[in-house]
Short mmCIF file of C-alpha atoms and ligand atoms in Angstrom, two decimals:
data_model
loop_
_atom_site.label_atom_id
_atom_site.label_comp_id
_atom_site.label_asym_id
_atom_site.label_seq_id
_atom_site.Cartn_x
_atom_site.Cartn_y
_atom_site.Cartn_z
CA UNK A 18 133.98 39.96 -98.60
CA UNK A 19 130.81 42.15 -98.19
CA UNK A 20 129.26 41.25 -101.30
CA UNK A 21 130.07 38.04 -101.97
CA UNK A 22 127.03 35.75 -101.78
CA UNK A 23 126.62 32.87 -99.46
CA UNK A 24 126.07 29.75 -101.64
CA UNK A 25 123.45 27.88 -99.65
CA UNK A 26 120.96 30.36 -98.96
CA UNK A 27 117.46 30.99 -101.60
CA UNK A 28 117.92 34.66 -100.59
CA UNK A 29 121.23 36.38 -100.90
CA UNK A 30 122.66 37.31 -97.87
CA UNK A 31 126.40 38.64 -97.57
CA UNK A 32 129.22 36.18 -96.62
CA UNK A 33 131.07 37.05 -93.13
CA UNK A 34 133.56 33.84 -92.98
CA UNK A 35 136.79 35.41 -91.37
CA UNK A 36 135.24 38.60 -90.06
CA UNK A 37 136.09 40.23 -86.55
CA UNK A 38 133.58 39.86 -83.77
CA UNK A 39 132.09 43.11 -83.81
CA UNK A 40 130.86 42.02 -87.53
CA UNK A 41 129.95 38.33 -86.38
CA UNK A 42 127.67 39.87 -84.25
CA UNK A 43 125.78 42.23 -86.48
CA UNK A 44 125.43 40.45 -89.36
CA UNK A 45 126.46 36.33 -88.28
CA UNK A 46 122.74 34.21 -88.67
CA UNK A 47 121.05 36.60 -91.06
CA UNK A 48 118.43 34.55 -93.48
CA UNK A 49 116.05 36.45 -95.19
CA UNK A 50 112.85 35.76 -96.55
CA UNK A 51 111.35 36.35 -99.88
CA UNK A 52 110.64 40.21 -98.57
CA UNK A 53 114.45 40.82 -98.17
CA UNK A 54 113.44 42.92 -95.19
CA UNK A 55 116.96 44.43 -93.73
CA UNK A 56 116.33 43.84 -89.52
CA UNK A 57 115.47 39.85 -89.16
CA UNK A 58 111.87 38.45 -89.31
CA UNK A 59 110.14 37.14 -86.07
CA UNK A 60 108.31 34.35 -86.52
CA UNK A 61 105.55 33.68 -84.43
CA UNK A 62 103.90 30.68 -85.24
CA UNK A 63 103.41 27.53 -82.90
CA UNK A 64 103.89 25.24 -86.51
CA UNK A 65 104.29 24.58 -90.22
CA UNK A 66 102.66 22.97 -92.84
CA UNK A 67 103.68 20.80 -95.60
CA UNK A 68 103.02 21.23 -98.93
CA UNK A 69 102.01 17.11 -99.20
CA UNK A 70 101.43 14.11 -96.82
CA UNK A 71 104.87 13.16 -98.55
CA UNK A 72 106.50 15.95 -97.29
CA UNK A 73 105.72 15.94 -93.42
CA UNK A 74 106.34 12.27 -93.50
CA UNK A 75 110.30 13.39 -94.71
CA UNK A 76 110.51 15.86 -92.46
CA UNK A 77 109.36 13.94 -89.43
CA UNK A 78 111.99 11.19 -90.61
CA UNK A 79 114.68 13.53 -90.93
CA UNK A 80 115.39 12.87 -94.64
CA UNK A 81 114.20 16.18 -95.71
CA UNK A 82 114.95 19.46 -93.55
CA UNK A 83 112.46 21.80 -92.41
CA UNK A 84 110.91 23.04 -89.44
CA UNK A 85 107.73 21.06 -88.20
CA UNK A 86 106.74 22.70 -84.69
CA UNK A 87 108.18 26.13 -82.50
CA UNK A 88 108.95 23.37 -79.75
CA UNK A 89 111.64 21.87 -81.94
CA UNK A 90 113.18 24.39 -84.23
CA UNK A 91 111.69 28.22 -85.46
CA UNK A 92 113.87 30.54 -87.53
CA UNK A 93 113.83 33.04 -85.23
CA UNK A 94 115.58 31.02 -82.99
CA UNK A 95 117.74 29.90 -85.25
CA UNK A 96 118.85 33.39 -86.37
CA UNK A 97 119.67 34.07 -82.62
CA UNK A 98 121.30 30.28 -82.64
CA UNK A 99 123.75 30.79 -85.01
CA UNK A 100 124.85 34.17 -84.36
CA UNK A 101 125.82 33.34 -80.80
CA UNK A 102 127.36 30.20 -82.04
CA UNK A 103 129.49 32.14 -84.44
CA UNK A 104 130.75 34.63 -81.66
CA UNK A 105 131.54 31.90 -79.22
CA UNK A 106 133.52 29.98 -82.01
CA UNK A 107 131.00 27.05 -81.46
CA UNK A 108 129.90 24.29 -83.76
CA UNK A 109 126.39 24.62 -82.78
CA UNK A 110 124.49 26.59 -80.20
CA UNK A 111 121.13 25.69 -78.55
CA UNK A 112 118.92 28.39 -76.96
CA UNK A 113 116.98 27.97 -73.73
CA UNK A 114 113.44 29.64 -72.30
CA UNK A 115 115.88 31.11 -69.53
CA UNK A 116 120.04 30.29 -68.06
CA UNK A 117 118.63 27.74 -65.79
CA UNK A 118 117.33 25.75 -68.45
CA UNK A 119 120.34 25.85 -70.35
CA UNK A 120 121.58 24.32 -67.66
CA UNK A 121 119.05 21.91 -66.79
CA UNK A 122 119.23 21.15 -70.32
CA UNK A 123 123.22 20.94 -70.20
CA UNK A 124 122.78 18.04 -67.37
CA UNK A 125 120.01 16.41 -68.06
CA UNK A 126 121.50 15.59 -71.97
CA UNK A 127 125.15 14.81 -70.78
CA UNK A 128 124.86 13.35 -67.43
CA UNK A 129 123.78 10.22 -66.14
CA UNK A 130 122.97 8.62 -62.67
CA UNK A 131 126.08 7.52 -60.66
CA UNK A 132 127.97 10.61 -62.54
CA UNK A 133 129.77 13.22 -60.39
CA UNK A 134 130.18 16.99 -60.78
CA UNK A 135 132.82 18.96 -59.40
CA UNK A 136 131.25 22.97 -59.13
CA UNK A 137 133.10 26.41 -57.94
CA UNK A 138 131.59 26.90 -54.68
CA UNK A 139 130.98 30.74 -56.52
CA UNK A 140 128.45 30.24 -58.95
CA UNK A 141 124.92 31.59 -59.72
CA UNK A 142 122.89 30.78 -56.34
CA UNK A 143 120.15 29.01 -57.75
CA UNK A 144 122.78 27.12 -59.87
CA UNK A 145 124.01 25.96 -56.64
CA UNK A 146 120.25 24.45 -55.42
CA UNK A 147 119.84 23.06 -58.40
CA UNK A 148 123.45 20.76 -58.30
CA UNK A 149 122.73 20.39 -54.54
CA UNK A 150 119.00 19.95 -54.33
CA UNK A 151 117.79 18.39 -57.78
CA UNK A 152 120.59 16.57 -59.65
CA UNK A 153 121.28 15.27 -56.03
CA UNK A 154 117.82 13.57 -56.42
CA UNK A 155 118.70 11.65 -59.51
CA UNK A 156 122.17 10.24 -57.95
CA UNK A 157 124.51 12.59 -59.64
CA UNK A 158 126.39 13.83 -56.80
CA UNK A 159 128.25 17.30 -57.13
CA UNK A 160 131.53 18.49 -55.04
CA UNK A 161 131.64 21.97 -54.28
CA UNK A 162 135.17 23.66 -54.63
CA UNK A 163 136.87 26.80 -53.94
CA UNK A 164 137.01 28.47 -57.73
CA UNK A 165 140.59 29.61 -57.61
CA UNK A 166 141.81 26.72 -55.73
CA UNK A 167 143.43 24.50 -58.49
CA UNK A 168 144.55 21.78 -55.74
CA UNK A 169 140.82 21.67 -54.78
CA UNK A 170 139.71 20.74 -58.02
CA UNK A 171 142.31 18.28 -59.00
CA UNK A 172 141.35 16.44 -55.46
CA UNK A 173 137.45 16.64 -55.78
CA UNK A 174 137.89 15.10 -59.31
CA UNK A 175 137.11 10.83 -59.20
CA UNK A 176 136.97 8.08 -62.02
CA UNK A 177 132.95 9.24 -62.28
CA UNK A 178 133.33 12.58 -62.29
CA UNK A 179 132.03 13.76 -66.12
CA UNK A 180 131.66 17.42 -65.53
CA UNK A 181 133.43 20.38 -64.06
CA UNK A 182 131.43 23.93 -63.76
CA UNK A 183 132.19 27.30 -63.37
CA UNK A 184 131.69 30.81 -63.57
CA UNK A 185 134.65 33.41 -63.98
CA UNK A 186 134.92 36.07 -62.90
CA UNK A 187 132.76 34.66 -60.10
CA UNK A 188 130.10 36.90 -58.46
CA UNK A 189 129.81 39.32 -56.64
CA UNK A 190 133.93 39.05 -55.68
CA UNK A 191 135.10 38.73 -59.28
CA UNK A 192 137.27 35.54 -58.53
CA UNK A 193 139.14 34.19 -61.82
CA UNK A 194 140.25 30.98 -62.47
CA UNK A 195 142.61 29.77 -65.10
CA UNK A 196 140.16 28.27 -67.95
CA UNK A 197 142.65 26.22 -69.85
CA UNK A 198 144.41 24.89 -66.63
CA UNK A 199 140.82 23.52 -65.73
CA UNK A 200 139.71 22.18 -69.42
CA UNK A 201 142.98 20.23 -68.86
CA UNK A 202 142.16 18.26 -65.49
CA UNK A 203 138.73 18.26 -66.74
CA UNK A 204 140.24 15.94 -69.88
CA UNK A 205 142.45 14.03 -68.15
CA UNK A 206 139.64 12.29 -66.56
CA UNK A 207 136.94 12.35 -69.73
CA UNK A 208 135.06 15.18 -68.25
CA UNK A 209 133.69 18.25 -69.75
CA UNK A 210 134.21 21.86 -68.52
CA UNK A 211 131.48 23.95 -68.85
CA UNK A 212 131.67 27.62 -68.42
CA UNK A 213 128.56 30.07 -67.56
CA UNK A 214 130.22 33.13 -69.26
CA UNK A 215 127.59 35.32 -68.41
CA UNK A 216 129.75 37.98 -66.56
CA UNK A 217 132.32 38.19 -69.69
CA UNK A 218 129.77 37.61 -72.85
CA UNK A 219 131.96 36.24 -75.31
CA UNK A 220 133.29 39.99 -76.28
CA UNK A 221 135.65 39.53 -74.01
CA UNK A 222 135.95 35.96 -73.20
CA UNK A 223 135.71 33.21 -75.14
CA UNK A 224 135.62 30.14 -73.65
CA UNK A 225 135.85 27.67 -76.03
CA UNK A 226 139.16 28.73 -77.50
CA UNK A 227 140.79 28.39 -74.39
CA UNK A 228 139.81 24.91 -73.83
CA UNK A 229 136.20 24.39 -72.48
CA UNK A 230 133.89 22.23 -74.27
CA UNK A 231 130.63 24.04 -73.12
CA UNK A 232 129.53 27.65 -73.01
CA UNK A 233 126.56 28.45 -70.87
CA UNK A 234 125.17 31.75 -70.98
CA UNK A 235 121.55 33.64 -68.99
CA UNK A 236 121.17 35.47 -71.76
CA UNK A 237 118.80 37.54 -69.52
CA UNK A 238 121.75 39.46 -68.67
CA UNK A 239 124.24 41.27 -70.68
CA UNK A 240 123.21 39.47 -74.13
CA UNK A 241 119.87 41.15 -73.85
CA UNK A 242 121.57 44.08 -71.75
CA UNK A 243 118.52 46.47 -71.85
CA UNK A 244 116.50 44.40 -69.14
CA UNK A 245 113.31 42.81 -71.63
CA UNK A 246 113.69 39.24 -71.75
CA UNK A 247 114.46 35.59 -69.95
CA UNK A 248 116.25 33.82 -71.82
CA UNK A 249 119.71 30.96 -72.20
CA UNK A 250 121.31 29.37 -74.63
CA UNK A 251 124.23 26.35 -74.54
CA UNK A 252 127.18 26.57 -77.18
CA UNK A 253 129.89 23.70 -77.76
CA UNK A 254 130.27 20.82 -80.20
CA UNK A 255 127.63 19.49 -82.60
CA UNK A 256 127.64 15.89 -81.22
CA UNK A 257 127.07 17.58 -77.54
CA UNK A 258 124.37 19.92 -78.69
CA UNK A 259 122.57 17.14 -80.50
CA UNK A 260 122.01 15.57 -77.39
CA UNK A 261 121.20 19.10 -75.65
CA UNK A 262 118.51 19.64 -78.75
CA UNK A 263 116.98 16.15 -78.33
CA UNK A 264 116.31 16.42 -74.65
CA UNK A 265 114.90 19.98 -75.60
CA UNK A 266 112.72 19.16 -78.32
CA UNK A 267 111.39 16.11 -75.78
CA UNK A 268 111.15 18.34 -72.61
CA UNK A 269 110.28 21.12 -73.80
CA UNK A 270 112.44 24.68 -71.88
CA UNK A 271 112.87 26.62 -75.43
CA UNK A 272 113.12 29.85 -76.30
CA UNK A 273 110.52 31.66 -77.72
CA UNK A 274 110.92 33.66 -81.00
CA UNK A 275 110.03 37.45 -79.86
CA UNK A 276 112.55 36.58 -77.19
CA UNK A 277 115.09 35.14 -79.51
CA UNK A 278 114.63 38.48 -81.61
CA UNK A 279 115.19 40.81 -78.81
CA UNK A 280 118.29 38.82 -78.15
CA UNK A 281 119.65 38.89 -81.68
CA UNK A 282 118.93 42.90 -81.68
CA UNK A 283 121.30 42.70 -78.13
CA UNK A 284 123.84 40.78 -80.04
CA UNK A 285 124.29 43.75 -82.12
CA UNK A 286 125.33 45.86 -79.60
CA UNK A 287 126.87 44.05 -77.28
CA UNK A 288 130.74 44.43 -78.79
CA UNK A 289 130.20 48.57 -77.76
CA UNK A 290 128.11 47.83 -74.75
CA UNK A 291 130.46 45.66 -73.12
CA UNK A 292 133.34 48.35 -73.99
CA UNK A 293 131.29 51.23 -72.11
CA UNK A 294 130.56 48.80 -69.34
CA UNK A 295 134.09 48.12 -68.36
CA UNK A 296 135.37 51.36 -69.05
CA UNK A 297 132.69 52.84 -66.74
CA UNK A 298 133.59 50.18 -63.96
CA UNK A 299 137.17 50.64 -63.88
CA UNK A 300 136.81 54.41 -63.50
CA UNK A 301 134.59 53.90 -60.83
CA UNK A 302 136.77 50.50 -59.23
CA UNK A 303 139.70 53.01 -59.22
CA UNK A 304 137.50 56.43 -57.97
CA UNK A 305 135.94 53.74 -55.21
CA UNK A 306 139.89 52.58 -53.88
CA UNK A 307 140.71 56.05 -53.68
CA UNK A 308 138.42 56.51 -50.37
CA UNK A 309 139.51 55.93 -46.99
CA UNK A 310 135.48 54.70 -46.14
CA UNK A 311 136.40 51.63 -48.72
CA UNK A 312 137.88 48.39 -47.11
CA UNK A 313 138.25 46.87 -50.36
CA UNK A 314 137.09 46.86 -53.95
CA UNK A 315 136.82 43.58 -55.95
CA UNK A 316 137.71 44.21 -59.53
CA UNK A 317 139.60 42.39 -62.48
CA UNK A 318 140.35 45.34 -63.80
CA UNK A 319 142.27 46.74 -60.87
CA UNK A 320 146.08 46.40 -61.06
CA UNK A 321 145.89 45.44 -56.94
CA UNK A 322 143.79 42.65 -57.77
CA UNK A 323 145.36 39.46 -57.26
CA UNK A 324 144.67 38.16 -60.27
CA UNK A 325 144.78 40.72 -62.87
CA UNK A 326 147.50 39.62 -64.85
CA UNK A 327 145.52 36.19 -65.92
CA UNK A 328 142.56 38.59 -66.27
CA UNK A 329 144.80 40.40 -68.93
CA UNK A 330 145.66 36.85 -70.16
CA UNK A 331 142.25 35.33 -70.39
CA UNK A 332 139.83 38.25 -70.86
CA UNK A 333 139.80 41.60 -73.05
CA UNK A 334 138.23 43.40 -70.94
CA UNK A 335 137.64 43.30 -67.47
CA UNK A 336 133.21 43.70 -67.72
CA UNK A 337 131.01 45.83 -65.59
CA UNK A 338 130.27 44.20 -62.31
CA UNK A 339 132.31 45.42 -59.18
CA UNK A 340 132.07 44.99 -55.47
CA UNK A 341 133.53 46.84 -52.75
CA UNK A 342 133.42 46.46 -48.88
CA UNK A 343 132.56 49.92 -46.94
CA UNK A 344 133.08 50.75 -43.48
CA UNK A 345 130.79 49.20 -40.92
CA UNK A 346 128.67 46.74 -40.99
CA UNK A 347 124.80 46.14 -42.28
CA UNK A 348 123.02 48.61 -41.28
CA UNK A 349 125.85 51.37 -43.30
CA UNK A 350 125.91 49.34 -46.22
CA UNK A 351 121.74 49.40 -45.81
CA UNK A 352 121.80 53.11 -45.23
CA UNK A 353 124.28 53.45 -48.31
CA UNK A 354 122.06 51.31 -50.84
CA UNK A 355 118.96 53.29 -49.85
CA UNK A 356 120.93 56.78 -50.30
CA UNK A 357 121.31 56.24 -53.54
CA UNK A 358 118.98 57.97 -56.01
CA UNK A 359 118.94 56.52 -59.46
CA UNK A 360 120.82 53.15 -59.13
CA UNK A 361 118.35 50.30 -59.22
CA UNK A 362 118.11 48.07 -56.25
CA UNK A 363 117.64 45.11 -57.82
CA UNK A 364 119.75 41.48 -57.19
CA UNK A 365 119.33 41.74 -61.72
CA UNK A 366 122.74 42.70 -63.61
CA UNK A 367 123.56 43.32 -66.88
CA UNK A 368 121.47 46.12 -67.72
CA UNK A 369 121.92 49.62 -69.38
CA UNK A 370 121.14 50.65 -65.97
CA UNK A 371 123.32 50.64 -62.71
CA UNK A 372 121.98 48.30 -60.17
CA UNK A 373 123.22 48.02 -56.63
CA UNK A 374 122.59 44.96 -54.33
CA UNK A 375 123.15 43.73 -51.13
CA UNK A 376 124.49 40.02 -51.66
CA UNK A 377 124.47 38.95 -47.99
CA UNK A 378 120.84 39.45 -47.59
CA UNK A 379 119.77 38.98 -51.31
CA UNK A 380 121.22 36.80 -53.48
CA UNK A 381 123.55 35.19 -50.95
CA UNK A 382 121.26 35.55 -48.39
CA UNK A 383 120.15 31.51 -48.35
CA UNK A 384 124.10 30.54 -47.26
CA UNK A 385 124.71 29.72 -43.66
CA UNK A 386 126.89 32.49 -41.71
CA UNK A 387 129.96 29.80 -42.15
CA UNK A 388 129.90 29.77 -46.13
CA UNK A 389 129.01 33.54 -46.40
CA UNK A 390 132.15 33.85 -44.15
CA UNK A 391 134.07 31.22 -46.29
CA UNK A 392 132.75 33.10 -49.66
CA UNK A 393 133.51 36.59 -48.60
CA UNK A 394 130.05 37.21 -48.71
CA UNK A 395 130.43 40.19 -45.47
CA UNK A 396 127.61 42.34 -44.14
CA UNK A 397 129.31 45.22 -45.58
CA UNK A 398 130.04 44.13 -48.87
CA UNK A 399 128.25 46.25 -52.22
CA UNK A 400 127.98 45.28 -55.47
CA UNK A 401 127.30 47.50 -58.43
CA UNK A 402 126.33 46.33 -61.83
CA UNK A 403 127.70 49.23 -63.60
CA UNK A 404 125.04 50.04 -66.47
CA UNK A 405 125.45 52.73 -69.28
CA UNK A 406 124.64 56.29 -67.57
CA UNK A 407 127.18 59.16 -67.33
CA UNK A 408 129.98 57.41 -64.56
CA UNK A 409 130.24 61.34 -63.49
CA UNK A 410 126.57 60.85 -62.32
CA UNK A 411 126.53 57.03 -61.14
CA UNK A 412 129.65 57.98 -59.00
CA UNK A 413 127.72 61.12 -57.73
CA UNK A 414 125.28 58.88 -56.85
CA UNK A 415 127.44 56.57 -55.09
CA UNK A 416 128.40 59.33 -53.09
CA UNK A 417 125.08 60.00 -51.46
CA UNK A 418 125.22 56.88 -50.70
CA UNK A 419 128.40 57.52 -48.50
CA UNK A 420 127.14 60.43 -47.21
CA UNK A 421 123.41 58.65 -45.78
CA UNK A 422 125.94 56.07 -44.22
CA UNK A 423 127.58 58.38 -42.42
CA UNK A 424 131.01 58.24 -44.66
CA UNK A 425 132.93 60.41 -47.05
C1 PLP B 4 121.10 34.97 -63.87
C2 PLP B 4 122.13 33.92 -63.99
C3 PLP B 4 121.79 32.60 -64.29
C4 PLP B 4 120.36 32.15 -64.45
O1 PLP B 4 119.80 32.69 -65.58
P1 PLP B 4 118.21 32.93 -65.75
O2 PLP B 4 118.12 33.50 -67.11
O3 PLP B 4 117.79 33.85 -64.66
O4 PLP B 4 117.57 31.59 -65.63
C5 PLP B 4 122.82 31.69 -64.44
N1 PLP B 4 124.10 32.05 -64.29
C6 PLP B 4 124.47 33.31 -63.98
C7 PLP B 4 125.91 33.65 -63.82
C8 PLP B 4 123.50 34.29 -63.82
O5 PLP B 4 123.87 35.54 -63.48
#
């Protein structure tokens, strides 16, 4: 296999048909140029000429291939492209200036006016405006549902209803809901189910071979990991991502080719960073349900959590975001959060380093006291993106967080 020579390349480049992930996502994309340099070639250029009149005129047809302008297509991008594409098990993958425009991009290619969505109530707050606020404007209406509420979503769906979104595990509560159960109401009724697999990165979920016909991913978060870049990309079908390139190419959210670099160099690590993620959050889930200050602690990974067998099922790994409730209210889990020493307090997850966040007042701060109450989403609730420090070290730092609140 590793010296074999892909056939349609001008520079040789080693064919990885059949490999294991870890391999896909080192080595998947790779096209070198006529320097053979090892690490892939960022391209920064805002267009490309022709070598005749002829030429442009059959590449702007179509009937020769070829980039023409950074708006439309750039290698760099298509490096990144690919190689996500390949560990998602996609046809085709399109990348994004950031996860909202994925999104936006998502919607604005596949749905039409007088369409319906049907959305977990638990996604991505500004994911949430946008369904509510701004496809609302353009008469595509969007039912919010309870994510692990399968009755919910079977009622919510109608004869216009083309898409069905989620996230799982949902955030900050790490809700699951069965992906292939949903991909088949989602097809009874001709509608798509697209899944933002941020939280899981497709090392340990994938999506599409459990059903869904879109993957969404910020791939601000983990796919980057290390904090650099904004970012997104979409991943499904090629007739799908045709239509997600054309509105693209016409409005104009893509990704820029430093950024699609970084993310290609993230790629490459993510199999082991996702590993050291969720082993680190599972020691600290199970270190954090050990104390009598801790009401609760929401993780997949824990064998108390409701749905950990489908987690076991669905995922291979259980990732590195956790909440937990504390005693008291606010003003402890306020107290705790500023106690802390090194852990970032930032509403950003994902990273190499440990961030901690108050959801009520942060990123769930716009719902009314009814849906926080509805969501979970208490005044004493936590949540810990568990980065890539010593978890001897983050969990001493949790603790001085207990201790400023007045806990043990
Ligand atoms: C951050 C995030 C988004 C939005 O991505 P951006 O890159 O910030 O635009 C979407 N979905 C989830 C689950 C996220 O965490």
């Amino acid at each position: 296999m590793a010296n074999s020579v892909k056939n349609d390349s001008p520079i040789p480049v080693a064919d990885i048909s059949g490999a294991e992930l870890e391999t896909i996502a080192v080595r998947a994309g790779v096209h070198r140029t006529h320097e053979l340099e090892h690490s892939e070639a960022i391209f920064p250029t805002s267009s490309f000429v022709f070598n005749s009149a002829a030429e442009a005129a059959a590449r702007f047809s179509g009937e020769a291939e070829g980039n023409i302008y950074s708006r439309f297509t750039n290698p760099t991008v298509q490096m990144f492209e690919e190689r996500i594409a390949a560990m998602e098990c996609g046809e085709r993958a399109v990348a994004t200036a950031s996860g909202m425009a994925a999104i936006l991009s998502t919607c604005m290619a596949l749905l039409q006016q007088g369409d319906h969505v049907v959305c977990s109530r638990s996604v991505f707050g500004t994911t949430n405006v946008f369904f509510e606020k701004y496809m609302a404007k353009f008469g595509i209406e969007t039912t919010f549902v309870d994510l692990t509420d399968m009755d919910q979503w079977r009622s919510a769906v109608g004869d216009n209803t083309r898409m069905l979104f989620l996230e799982t595990p949902s955030n900050p509560l790490c809700e699951i809901a069965d992906i292939t159960l949903l991909a088949g109401i989602a097809h009874e009724h001709d509608a798509l189910l697209v899944v933002d697999n941020c939280f899981c990165t497709p090392a340990l979920q994938r999506p599409l071979l459990l059903g869904a016909d879109i993957v969404i991913h910020s791939a601000t978060k983990y796919l980057d990991g290390q904090g650099r870049c904004v970012g997104g990309v979409v991943v499904g079908k090629n007739q799908q991502m045709e239509e997600v390139f054309g509105f693209l190419r016409s409005a104009g959210p893509t990704m820029s080719p430093f950024n699609a670099w970084v993310f290609l160099k993230g790629l490459e690590t993510l199999c082991l960073r996702m590993k050291a993620h969720s082993e680190s959050a599972l020691d600290i889930a199970k270190w954090l349900s050990s104390k009598a200050s801790v009401e609760a602690v929401f993780y997949t990974g824990l064998e108390t959590h409701a749905q950990h067998e489908l987690a076991k099922q669905q995922q291979s790994g259980f990732g590195g975001v956790l909440s937990f409730r504390i005693k008291g209210g606010k003003e402890e889990a306020w107290k705790f959060i500023d106690g802390t020493q090194f852990l970032s307090i930032t509403a950003n997850l994902g990273d190499t380093k440990s961030t901690i966040t108050h959801p009520a007042t942060t990123t769930h701060g716009r719902l009314s006291d009814e849906s926080k109450m509805r969501s979970g989403i208490t005044d004493n609730l936590i949540r810990v993106s568990v980065g890539l420090e010593s978890v001897e070290d983050i969990k001493k730092d949790l603790q001085l967080g207990f201790v400023a609140a007045g806990l043990s």
